[in-house]
Backbone as a ProteinNet text record, in pm:
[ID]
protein_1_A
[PRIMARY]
XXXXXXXXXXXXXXXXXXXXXXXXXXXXXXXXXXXXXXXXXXXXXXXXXXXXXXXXXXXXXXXXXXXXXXXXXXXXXXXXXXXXXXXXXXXXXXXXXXXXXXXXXXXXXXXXXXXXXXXXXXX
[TERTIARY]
7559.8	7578.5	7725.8	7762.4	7902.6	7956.7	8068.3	8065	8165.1	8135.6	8200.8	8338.3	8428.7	8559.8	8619.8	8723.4	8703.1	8875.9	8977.7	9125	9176.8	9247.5	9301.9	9473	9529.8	9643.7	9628.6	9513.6	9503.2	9648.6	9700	9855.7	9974.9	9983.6	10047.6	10079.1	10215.9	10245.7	10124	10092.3	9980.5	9801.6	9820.7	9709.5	9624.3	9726.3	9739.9	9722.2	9788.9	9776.4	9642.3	9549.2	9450.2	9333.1	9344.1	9242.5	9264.6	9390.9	9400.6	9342.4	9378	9313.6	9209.9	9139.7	8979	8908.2	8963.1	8908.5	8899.4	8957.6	8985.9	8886.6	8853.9	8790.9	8618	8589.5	8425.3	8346.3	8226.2	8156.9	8277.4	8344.6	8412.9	8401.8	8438.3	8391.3	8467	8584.9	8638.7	8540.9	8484.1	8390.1	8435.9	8533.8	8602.6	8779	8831.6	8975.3	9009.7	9094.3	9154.4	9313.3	9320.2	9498.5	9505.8	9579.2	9624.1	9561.6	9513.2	9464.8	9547.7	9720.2	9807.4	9830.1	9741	9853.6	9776.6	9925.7	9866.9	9803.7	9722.8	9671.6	9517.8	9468.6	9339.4	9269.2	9109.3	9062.7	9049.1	9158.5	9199.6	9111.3	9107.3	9033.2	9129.5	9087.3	9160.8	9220.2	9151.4	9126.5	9234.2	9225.4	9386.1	9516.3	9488.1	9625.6	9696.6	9570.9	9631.3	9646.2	9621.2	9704.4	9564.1	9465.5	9319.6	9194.1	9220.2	9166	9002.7	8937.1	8835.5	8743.1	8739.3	8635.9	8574.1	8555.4	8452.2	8462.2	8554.4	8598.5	8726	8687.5	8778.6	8848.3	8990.2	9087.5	9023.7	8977.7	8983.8	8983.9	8950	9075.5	8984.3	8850.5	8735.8	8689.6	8720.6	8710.2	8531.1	8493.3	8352.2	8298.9	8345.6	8226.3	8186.4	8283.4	8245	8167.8	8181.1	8133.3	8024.9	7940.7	7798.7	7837.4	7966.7	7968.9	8045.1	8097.8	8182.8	8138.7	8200.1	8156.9	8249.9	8382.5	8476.6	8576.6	8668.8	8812.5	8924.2	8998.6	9153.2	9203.4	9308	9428.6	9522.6	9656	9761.3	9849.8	9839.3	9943.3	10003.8	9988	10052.5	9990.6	10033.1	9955.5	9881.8	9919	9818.1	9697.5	9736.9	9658.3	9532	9579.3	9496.1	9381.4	9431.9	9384.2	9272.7	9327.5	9232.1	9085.6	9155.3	9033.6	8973.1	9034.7	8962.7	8836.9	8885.9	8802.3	8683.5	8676.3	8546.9	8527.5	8578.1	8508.3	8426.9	8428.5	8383	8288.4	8302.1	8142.1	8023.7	8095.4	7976.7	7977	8034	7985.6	8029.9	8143	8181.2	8306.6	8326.6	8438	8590.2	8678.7	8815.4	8921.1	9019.3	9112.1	9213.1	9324.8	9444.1	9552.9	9627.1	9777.2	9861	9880.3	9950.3	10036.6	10160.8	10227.2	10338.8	10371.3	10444.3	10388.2	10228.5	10178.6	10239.2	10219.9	10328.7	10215.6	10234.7	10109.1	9984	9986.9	9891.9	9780.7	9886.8	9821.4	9708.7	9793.4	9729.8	9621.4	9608.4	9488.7	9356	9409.6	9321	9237.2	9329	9249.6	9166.5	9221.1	9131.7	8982.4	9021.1	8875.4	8795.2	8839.1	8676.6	8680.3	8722.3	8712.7	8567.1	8564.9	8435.6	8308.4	8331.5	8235.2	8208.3	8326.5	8301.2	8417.7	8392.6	8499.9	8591.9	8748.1	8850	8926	8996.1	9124.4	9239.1	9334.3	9452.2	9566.5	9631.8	9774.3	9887.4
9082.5	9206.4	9247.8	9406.4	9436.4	9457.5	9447.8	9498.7	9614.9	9758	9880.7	9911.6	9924.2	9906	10067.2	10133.6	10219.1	10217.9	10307.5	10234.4	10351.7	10355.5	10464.9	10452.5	10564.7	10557.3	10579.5	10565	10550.3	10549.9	10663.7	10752.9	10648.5	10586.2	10499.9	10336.7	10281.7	10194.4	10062.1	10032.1	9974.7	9973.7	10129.7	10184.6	10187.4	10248.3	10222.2	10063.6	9951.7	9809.3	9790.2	9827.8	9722.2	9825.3	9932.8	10040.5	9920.5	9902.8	9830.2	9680.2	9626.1	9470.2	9464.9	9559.5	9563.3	9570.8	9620.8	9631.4	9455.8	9364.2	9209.9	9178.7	9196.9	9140.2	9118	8994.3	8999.5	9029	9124.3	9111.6	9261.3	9350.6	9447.1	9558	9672	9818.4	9910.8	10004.8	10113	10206	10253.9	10403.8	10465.1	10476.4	10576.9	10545.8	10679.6	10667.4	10775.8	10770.6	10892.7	10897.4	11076	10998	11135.5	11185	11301.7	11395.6	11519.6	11651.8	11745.9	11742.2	11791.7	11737.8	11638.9	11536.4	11630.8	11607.2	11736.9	11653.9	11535.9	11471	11456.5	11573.3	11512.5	11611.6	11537.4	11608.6	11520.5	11466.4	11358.4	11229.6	11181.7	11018.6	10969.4	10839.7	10730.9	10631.9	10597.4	10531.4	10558.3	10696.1	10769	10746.4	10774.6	10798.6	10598.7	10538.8	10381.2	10346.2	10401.4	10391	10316.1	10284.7	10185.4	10288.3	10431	10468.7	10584.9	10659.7	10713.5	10633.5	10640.5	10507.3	10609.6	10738.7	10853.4	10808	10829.6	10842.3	10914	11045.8	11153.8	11121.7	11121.1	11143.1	11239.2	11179	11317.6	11262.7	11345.5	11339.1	11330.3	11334.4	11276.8	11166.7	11049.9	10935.6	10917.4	10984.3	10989.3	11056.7	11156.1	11226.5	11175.8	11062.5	10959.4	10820.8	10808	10688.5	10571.9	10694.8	10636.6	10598.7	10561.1	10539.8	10412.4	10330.8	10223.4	10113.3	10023.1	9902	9849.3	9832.3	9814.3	9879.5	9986.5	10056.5	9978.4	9997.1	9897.1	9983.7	9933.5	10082.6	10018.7	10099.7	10034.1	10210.3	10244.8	10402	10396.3	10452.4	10470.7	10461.1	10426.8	10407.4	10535.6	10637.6	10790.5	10799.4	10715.9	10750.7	10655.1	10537.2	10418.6	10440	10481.2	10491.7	10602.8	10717.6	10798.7	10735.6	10665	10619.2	10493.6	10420	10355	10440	10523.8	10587.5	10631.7	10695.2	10691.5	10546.5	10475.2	10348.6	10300	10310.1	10289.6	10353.8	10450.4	10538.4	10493.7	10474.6	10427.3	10293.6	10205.3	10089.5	10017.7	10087.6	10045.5	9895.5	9822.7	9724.4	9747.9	9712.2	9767.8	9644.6	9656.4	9570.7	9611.6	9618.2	9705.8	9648.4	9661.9	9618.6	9707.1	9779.3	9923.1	9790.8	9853.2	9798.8	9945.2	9901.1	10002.8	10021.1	9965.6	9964	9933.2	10025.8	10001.3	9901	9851.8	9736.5	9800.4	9943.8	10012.2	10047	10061.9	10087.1	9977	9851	9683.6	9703.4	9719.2	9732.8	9794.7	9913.8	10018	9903.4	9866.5	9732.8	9702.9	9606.5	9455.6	9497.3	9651.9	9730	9728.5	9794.6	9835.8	9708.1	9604.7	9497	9425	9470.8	9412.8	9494.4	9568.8	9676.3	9659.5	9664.4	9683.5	9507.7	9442.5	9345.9	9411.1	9368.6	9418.1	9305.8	9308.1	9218.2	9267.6	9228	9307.3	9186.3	9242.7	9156.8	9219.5
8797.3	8870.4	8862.5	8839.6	8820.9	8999.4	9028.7	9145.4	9080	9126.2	9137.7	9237.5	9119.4	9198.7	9223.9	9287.2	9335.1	9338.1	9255.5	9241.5	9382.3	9491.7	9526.3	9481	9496.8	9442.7	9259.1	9189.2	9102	8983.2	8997.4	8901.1	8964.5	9085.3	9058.7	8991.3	9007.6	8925.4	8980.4	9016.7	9117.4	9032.3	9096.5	9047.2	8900.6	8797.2	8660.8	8632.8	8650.3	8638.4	8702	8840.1	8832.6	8760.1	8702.3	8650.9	8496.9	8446.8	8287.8	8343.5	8453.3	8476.8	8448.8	8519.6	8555.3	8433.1	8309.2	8205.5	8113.5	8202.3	8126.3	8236.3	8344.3	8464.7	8452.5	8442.6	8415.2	8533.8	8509.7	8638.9	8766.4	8707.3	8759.1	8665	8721	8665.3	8773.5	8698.2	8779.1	8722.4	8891.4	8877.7	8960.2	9007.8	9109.8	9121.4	9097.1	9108.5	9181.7	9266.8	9379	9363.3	9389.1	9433.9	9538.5	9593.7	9676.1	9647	9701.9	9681.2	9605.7	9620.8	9592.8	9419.9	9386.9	9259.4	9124.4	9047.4	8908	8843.4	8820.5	8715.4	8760.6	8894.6	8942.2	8793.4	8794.4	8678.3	8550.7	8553.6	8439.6	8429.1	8372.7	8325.4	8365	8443.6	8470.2	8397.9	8294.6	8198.6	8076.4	8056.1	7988.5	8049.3	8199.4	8300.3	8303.3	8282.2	8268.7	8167.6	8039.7	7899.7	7797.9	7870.3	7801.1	7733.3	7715.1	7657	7761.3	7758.1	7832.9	7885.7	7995.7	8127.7	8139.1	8135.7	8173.2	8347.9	8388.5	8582.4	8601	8629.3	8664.5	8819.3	8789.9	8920.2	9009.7	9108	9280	9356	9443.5	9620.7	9711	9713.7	9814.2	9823.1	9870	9924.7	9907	10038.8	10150.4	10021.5	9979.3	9847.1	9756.8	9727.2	9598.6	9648.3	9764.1	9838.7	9750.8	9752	9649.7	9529.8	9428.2	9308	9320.2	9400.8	9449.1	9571.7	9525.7	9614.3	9726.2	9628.6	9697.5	9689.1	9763.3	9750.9	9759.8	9651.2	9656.3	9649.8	9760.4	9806.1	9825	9719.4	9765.2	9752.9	9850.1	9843.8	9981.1	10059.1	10239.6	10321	10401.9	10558.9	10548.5	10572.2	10660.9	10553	10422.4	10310	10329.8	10314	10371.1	10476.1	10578.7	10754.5	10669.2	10587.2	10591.2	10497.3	10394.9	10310.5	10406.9	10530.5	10583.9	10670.6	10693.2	10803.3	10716.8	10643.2	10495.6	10448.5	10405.8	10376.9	10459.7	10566.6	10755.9	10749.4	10767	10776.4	10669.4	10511	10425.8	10420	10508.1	10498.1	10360.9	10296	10214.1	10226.1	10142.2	10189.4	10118.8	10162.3	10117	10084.6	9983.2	9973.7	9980.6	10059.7	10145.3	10094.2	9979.2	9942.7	10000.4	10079.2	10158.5	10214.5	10246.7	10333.9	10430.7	10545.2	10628.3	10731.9	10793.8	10874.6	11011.8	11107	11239	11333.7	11461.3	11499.7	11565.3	11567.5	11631	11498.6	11379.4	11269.3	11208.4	11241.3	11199.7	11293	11405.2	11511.3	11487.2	11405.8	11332.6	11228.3	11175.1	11052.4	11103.4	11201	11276.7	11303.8	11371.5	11401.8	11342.9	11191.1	11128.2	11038.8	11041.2	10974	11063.5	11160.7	11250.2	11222	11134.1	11063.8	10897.6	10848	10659.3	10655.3	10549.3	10484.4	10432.5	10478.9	10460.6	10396.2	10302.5	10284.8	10294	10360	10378.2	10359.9	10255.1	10198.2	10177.5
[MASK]
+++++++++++++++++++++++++++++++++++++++++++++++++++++++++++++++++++++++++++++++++++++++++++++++++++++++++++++++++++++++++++

């Protein structure tokens, strides 16, 4: 079984590295990449933007809209960014892996929460 990985941040330095990992990774598959609403590369293949060639998974900015194509979201961009893709991962019951750092302790609290809801890893 593949598990469906889901990059946020995708266009960053982060992002780009686990979209190219995932392509060495057995048993993993990027089918969803996000980055900001504002970012000029939405539209784009992910797969190009990380230098490995067309994955056929276009950059966009709806979390909750893509929900159904991903298993797990790895996010490593900002707190407000995070909180927001947690709050959609939450609702679909999706699980998340949180490399974000800058979290203030009200923010960490926010974690702990829906970690009693979806599997979270947070490092």
């Amino acid at each position: 079984m593949t598990t469906r990985l889901a990059i946020a941040g995708a266009a960053g330095r982060m992002g780009r590295a686990l979209i190219e990992a995932s392509r060495h990774a057995e048993g993993f598959a990027v089918t969803a990449a996000f980055e900001h609403p504002d970012h000029s590369l939405l539209g784009g293949d992910a797969g190009l933007l990380a230098g490995i060639g067309d994955i056929c998974v276009p950059l966009t900015a709806d979390v909750a809209a893509a929900s159904a194509a991903f298993d797990v979201l790895i996010d490593f961009t900002r707190p407000q960014g995070t909180l927001a893709n947690l709050a959609a991962c939450r609702a679909a019951g999706k699980r998340m892996v949180i490399g974000t750092t800058g979290f203030s302790d009200a923010e960490k609290n926010q974690l702990q929460e829906a970690a009693r809801d979806i599997g979270i890893v947070f490092a």
